[in-house]
């Protein structure tokens, strides 16, 4: 297992649209294990392959308090959406920033699990919000796209400054 490097906003690679996974094999399961390790270490509740610069339709999530409910979704598709809920969202690719985003409160999602078996899941609340946030990543979309241009630019500027300082310190 290995911890993976997480891309940070405004890295243009976060805007890549991911391609469907063709085969669920041991290589993919190894990537899933690395993504869980990366997410738990952060710690976070969701991570999309896009964020680790792998442009396949794959995400991992675990919203449990004890990190004991890992869920990997391969080629996820939202079949139904219901209701609206506003959540203070964060993102491992936008470290240190949280903003309110409105999304469906309940969803039905279809995906392949780690064994390549098709599953349909009805999710609600934080799990539903997290799955929608992560599927957005697979389409090159970030939660900051839902806030005002002014707020997004402020976040962009602060993160670029932090990133510049970190690269300068490394030399
Ligand atoms: C997406 O995000 C999410 O800024 C997952 O400094 C988050 O796991 C969906 C994190 C909230 C719905 C609600 C963020 C960790 C983790 C940070 C995450 C940070 C350290 C974010
Ligand atoms: Co995110």
GROMACS .gro file of C-alpha atoms and ligand atoms in nm:
model
  193
    1UNK     CA    1   0.000   0.000   0.000
    2UNK     CA    2   0.108   0.355  -0.061
    3UNK     CA    3  -0.014   0.703   0.018
    4UNK     CA    4  -0.077   0.898  -0.300
    5UNK     CA    5  -0.014   1.266  -0.373
    6UNK     CA    6  -0.333   1.473  -0.384
    7UNK     CA    7  -0.364   1.743  -0.653
    8UNK     CA    8  -0.465   2.085  -0.522
    9UNK     CA    9  -0.683   2.359  -0.670
   10UNK     CA   10  -0.624   2.531  -0.910
   11UNK     CA   11  -0.422   2.246  -1.068
   12UNK     CA   12  -0.565   2.213  -1.423
   13UNK     CA   13  -0.547   1.831  -1.400
   14UNK     CA   14  -0.845   1.851  -1.159
   15UNK     CA   15  -1.049   1.965  -1.463
   16UNK     CA   16  -0.998   1.634  -1.650
   17UNK     CA   17  -1.308   1.430  -1.732
   18UNK     CA   18  -1.243   1.071  -1.620
   19UNK     CA   19  -1.300   0.769  -1.847
   20UNK     CA   20  -1.505   0.464  -1.750
   21UNK     CA   21  -1.322   0.173  -1.586
   22UNK     CA   22  -1.312  -0.115  -1.836
   23UNK     CA   23  -1.203  -0.402  -1.611
   24UNK     CA   24  -1.215  -0.449  -1.236
   25UNK     CA   25  -0.888  -0.633  -1.174
   26UNK     CA   26  -0.616  -0.662  -0.909
   27UNK     CA   27  -0.440  -0.349  -1.038
   28UNK     CA   28  -0.761  -0.150  -0.984
   29UNK     CA   29  -0.809  -0.305  -0.638
   30UNK     CA   30  -0.450  -0.202  -0.551
   31UNK     CA   31  -0.533   0.156  -0.657
   32UNK     CA   32  -0.851   0.144  -0.444
   33UNK     CA   33  -0.646   0.029  -0.141
   34UNK     CA   34  -0.401   0.318  -0.195
   35UNK     CA   35  -0.689   0.564  -0.227
   36UNK     CA   36  -0.840   0.444   0.104
   37UNK     CA   37  -0.498   0.474   0.271
   38UNK     CA   38  -0.462   0.828   0.133
   39UNK     CA   39  -0.815   0.929   0.238
   40UNK     CA   40  -0.789   0.787   0.593
   41UNK     CA   41  -0.445   0.945   0.646
   42UNK     CA   42  -0.572   1.292   0.547
   43UNK     CA   43  -0.820   1.235   0.719
   44UNK     CA   44  -1.111   1.269   0.480
   45UNK     CA   45  -1.452   1.117   0.407
   46UNK     CA   46  -1.424   1.096   0.028
   47UNK     CA   47  -1.162   1.085  -0.247
   48UNK     CA   48  -1.203   1.061  -0.625
   49UNK     CA   49  -0.937   0.908  -0.854
   50UNK     CA   50  -0.909   1.246  -1.034
   51UNK     CA   51  -0.764   1.394  -0.714
   52UNK     CA   52  -0.470   1.150  -0.728
   53UNK     CA   53  -0.420   1.219  -1.101
   54UNK     CA   54  -0.580   0.893  -1.217
   55UNK     CA   55  -0.850   0.977  -1.468
   56UNK     CA   56  -1.077   0.674  -1.422
   57UNK     CA   57  -1.434   0.680  -1.293
   58UNK     CA   58  -1.364   0.559  -0.943
   59UNK     CA   59  -1.418   0.706  -0.596
   60UNK     CA   60  -1.387   0.595  -0.235
   61UNK     CA   61  -1.580   0.718   0.066
   62UNK     CA   62  -1.630   0.639   0.433
   63UNK     CA   63  -1.853   0.870   0.635
   64UNK     CA   64  -1.851   0.650   0.949
   65UNK     CA   65  -1.706   0.786   1.275
   66UNK     CA   66  -1.475   0.485   1.321
   67UNK     CA   67  -1.346   0.454   0.962
   68UNK     CA   68  -1.502   0.109   0.944
   69UNK     CA   69  -1.742   0.151   0.650
   70UNK     CA   70  -1.524   0.177   0.338
   71UNK     CA   71  -1.721   0.205   0.015
   72UNK     CA   72  -1.563   0.204  -0.333
   73UNK     CA   73  -1.778   0.311  -0.629
   74UNK     CA   74  -1.664   0.223  -0.982
   75UNK     CA   75  -1.839   0.389  -1.280
   76UNK     CA   76  -2.104   0.548  -1.052
   77UNK     CA   77  -2.423   0.681  -1.211
   78UNK     CA   78  -2.692   0.874  -1.024
   79UNK     CA   79  -3.031   0.731  -1.119
   80UNK     CA   80  -3.255   0.940  -0.895
   81UNK     CA   81  -3.227   1.257  -0.689
   82UNK     CA   82  -3.469   1.390  -0.427
   83UNK     CA   83  -3.486   1.693  -0.202
   84UNK     CA   84  -3.226   1.960  -0.136
   85UNK     CA   85  -2.983   2.004   0.150
   86UNK     CA   86  -2.717   2.269   0.219
   87UNK     CA   87  -2.389   2.134   0.360
   88UNK     CA   88  -2.063   2.300   0.460
   89UNK     CA   89  -1.832   2.116   0.221
   90UNK     CA   90  -1.458   2.083   0.221
   91UNK     CA   91  -1.225   1.900  -0.017
   92UNK     CA   92  -0.882   1.742   0.016
   93UNK     CA   93  -0.791   1.931  -0.304
   94UNK     CA   94  -0.897   2.265  -0.149
   95UNK     CA   95  -0.729   2.235   0.194
   96UNK     CA   96  -0.844   2.470   0.467
   97UNK     CA   97  -1.155   2.605   0.294
   98UNK     CA   98  -1.519   2.520   0.360
   99UNK     CA   99  -1.826   2.664   0.189
  100UNK     CA  100  -2.196   2.586   0.187
  101UNK     CA  101  -2.319   2.393  -0.119
  102UNK     CA  102  -2.674   2.284  -0.200
  103UNK     CA  103  -2.723   1.931  -0.339
  104UNK     CA  104  -2.985   1.655  -0.353
  105UNK     CA  105  -3.065   1.518  -0.006
  106UNK     CA  106  -3.131   1.163  -0.128
  107UNK     CA  107  -2.993   0.980  -0.427
  108UNK     CA  108  -3.008   0.638  -0.585
  109UNK     CA  109  -2.671   0.547  -0.736
  110UNK     CA  110  -2.565   0.250  -0.950
  111UNK     CA  111  -2.199   0.138  -0.961
  112UNK     CA  112  -1.967  -0.161  -0.970
  113UNK     CA  113  -1.815  -0.269  -0.640
  114UNK     CA  114  -1.456  -0.390  -0.586
  115UNK     CA  115  -1.554  -0.735  -0.718
  116UNK     CA  116  -1.704  -0.590  -1.035
  117UNK     CA  117  -2.057  -0.665  -0.915
  118UNK     CA  118  -2.328  -0.412  -1.007
  119UNK     CA  119  -2.484  -0.252  -0.700
  120UNK     CA  120  -2.767  -0.002  -0.648
  121UNK     CA  121  -2.749   0.205  -0.332
  122UNK     CA  122  -2.996   0.452  -0.184
  123UNK     CA  123  -2.800   0.715   0.005
  124UNK     CA  124  -2.912   1.018   0.205
  125UNK     CA  125  -2.768   1.305   0.403
  126UNK     CA  126  -2.389   1.329   0.427
  127UNK     CA  127  -2.331   1.007   0.230
  128UNK     CA  128  -2.548   1.133  -0.058
  129UNK     CA  129  -2.374   1.472  -0.054
  130UNK     CA  130  -2.029   1.313  -0.046
  131UNK     CA  131  -2.105   1.079  -0.340
  132UNK     CA  132  -2.233   1.377  -0.545
  133UNK     CA  133  -1.922   1.581  -0.455
  134UNK     CA  134  -1.693   1.293  -0.561
  135UNK     CA  135  -1.879   1.223  -0.887
  136UNK     CA  136  -1.835   1.594  -0.968
  137UNK     CA  137  -1.455   1.539  -0.944
  138UNK     CA  138  -1.483   1.265  -1.210
  139UNK     CA  139  -1.639   1.529  -1.438
  140UNK     CA  140  -1.370   1.787  -1.359
  141UNK     CA  141  -1.593   1.983  -1.126
  142UNK     CA  142  -1.506   2.121  -0.779
  143UNK     CA  143  -1.726   2.245  -0.493
  144UNK     CA  144  -1.575   2.593  -0.537
  145UNK     CA  145  -1.749   2.607  -0.878
  146UNK     CA  146  -2.078   2.650  -0.687
  147UNK     CA  147  -1.968   2.958  -0.489
  148UNK     CA  148  -1.923   3.317  -0.605
  149UNK     CA  149  -1.642   3.406  -0.847
  150UNK     CA  150  -1.505   3.646  -0.585
  151UNK     CA  151  -1.482   3.377  -0.315
  152UNK     CA  152  -1.331   3.127  -0.562
  153UNK     CA  153  -1.062   3.378  -0.668
  154UNK     CA  154  -0.976   3.450  -0.304
  155UNK     CA  155  -0.932   3.077  -0.235
  156UNK     CA  156  -0.732   3.037  -0.558
  157UNK     CA  157  -0.495   3.319  -0.463
  158UNK     CA  158  -0.440   3.190  -0.108
  159UNK     CA  159  -0.374   2.833  -0.222
  160UNK     CA  160  -0.136   2.943  -0.501
  161UNK     CA  161   0.057   3.148  -0.245
  162UNK     CA  162   0.078   2.849  -0.006
  163UNK     CA  163   0.187   2.622  -0.291
  164UNK     CA  164   0.455   2.873  -0.402
  165UNK     CA  165   0.590   2.895  -0.048
  166UNK     CA  166   0.604   2.517  -0.017
  167UNK     CA  167   0.795   2.479  -0.348
  168UNK     CA  168   1.035   2.759  -0.245
  169UNK     CA  169   1.102   2.590   0.091
  170UNK     CA  170   1.177   2.259  -0.085
  171UNK     CA  171   1.472   2.409  -0.278
  172LIG     C1  172  -1.599   1.574   0.044
  172LIG     O1  173  -1.397   1.599   0.162
  172LIG     C2  174  -1.703   1.631   0.136
  172LIG     O2  175  -0.983   2.128   0.401
  172LIG     C3  176  -1.485   1.502   0.111
  172LIG     O3  177  -0.772   2.073   0.558
  172LIG     C4  178  -1.668   1.703   0.251
  172LIG     O4  179  -1.292   1.454   0.295
  172LIG     C5  180  -1.834   1.614   0.108
  172LIG     C6  181  -1.034   1.771   0.442
  172LIG     C7  182  -1.764   1.755   0.334
  172LIG     C8  183  -1.932   1.665   0.193
  172LIG     C9  184  -1.897   1.733   0.307
  172LIG    C10  185  -1.052   1.901   0.401
  172LIG    C11  186  -0.926   1.741   0.524
  172LIG    C12  187  -1.125   1.662   0.399
  172LIG    C13  188  -0.965   2.000   0.441
  172LIG    C14  189  -1.304   1.569   0.257
  172LIG    C15  190  -0.856   1.971   0.522
  172LIG    C16  191  -0.837   1.841   0.563
  172LIG    C17  192  -1.220   1.678   0.305
  173LIG    CO1  193  -1.329   1.691  -0.317
   0.00000   0.00000   0.00000
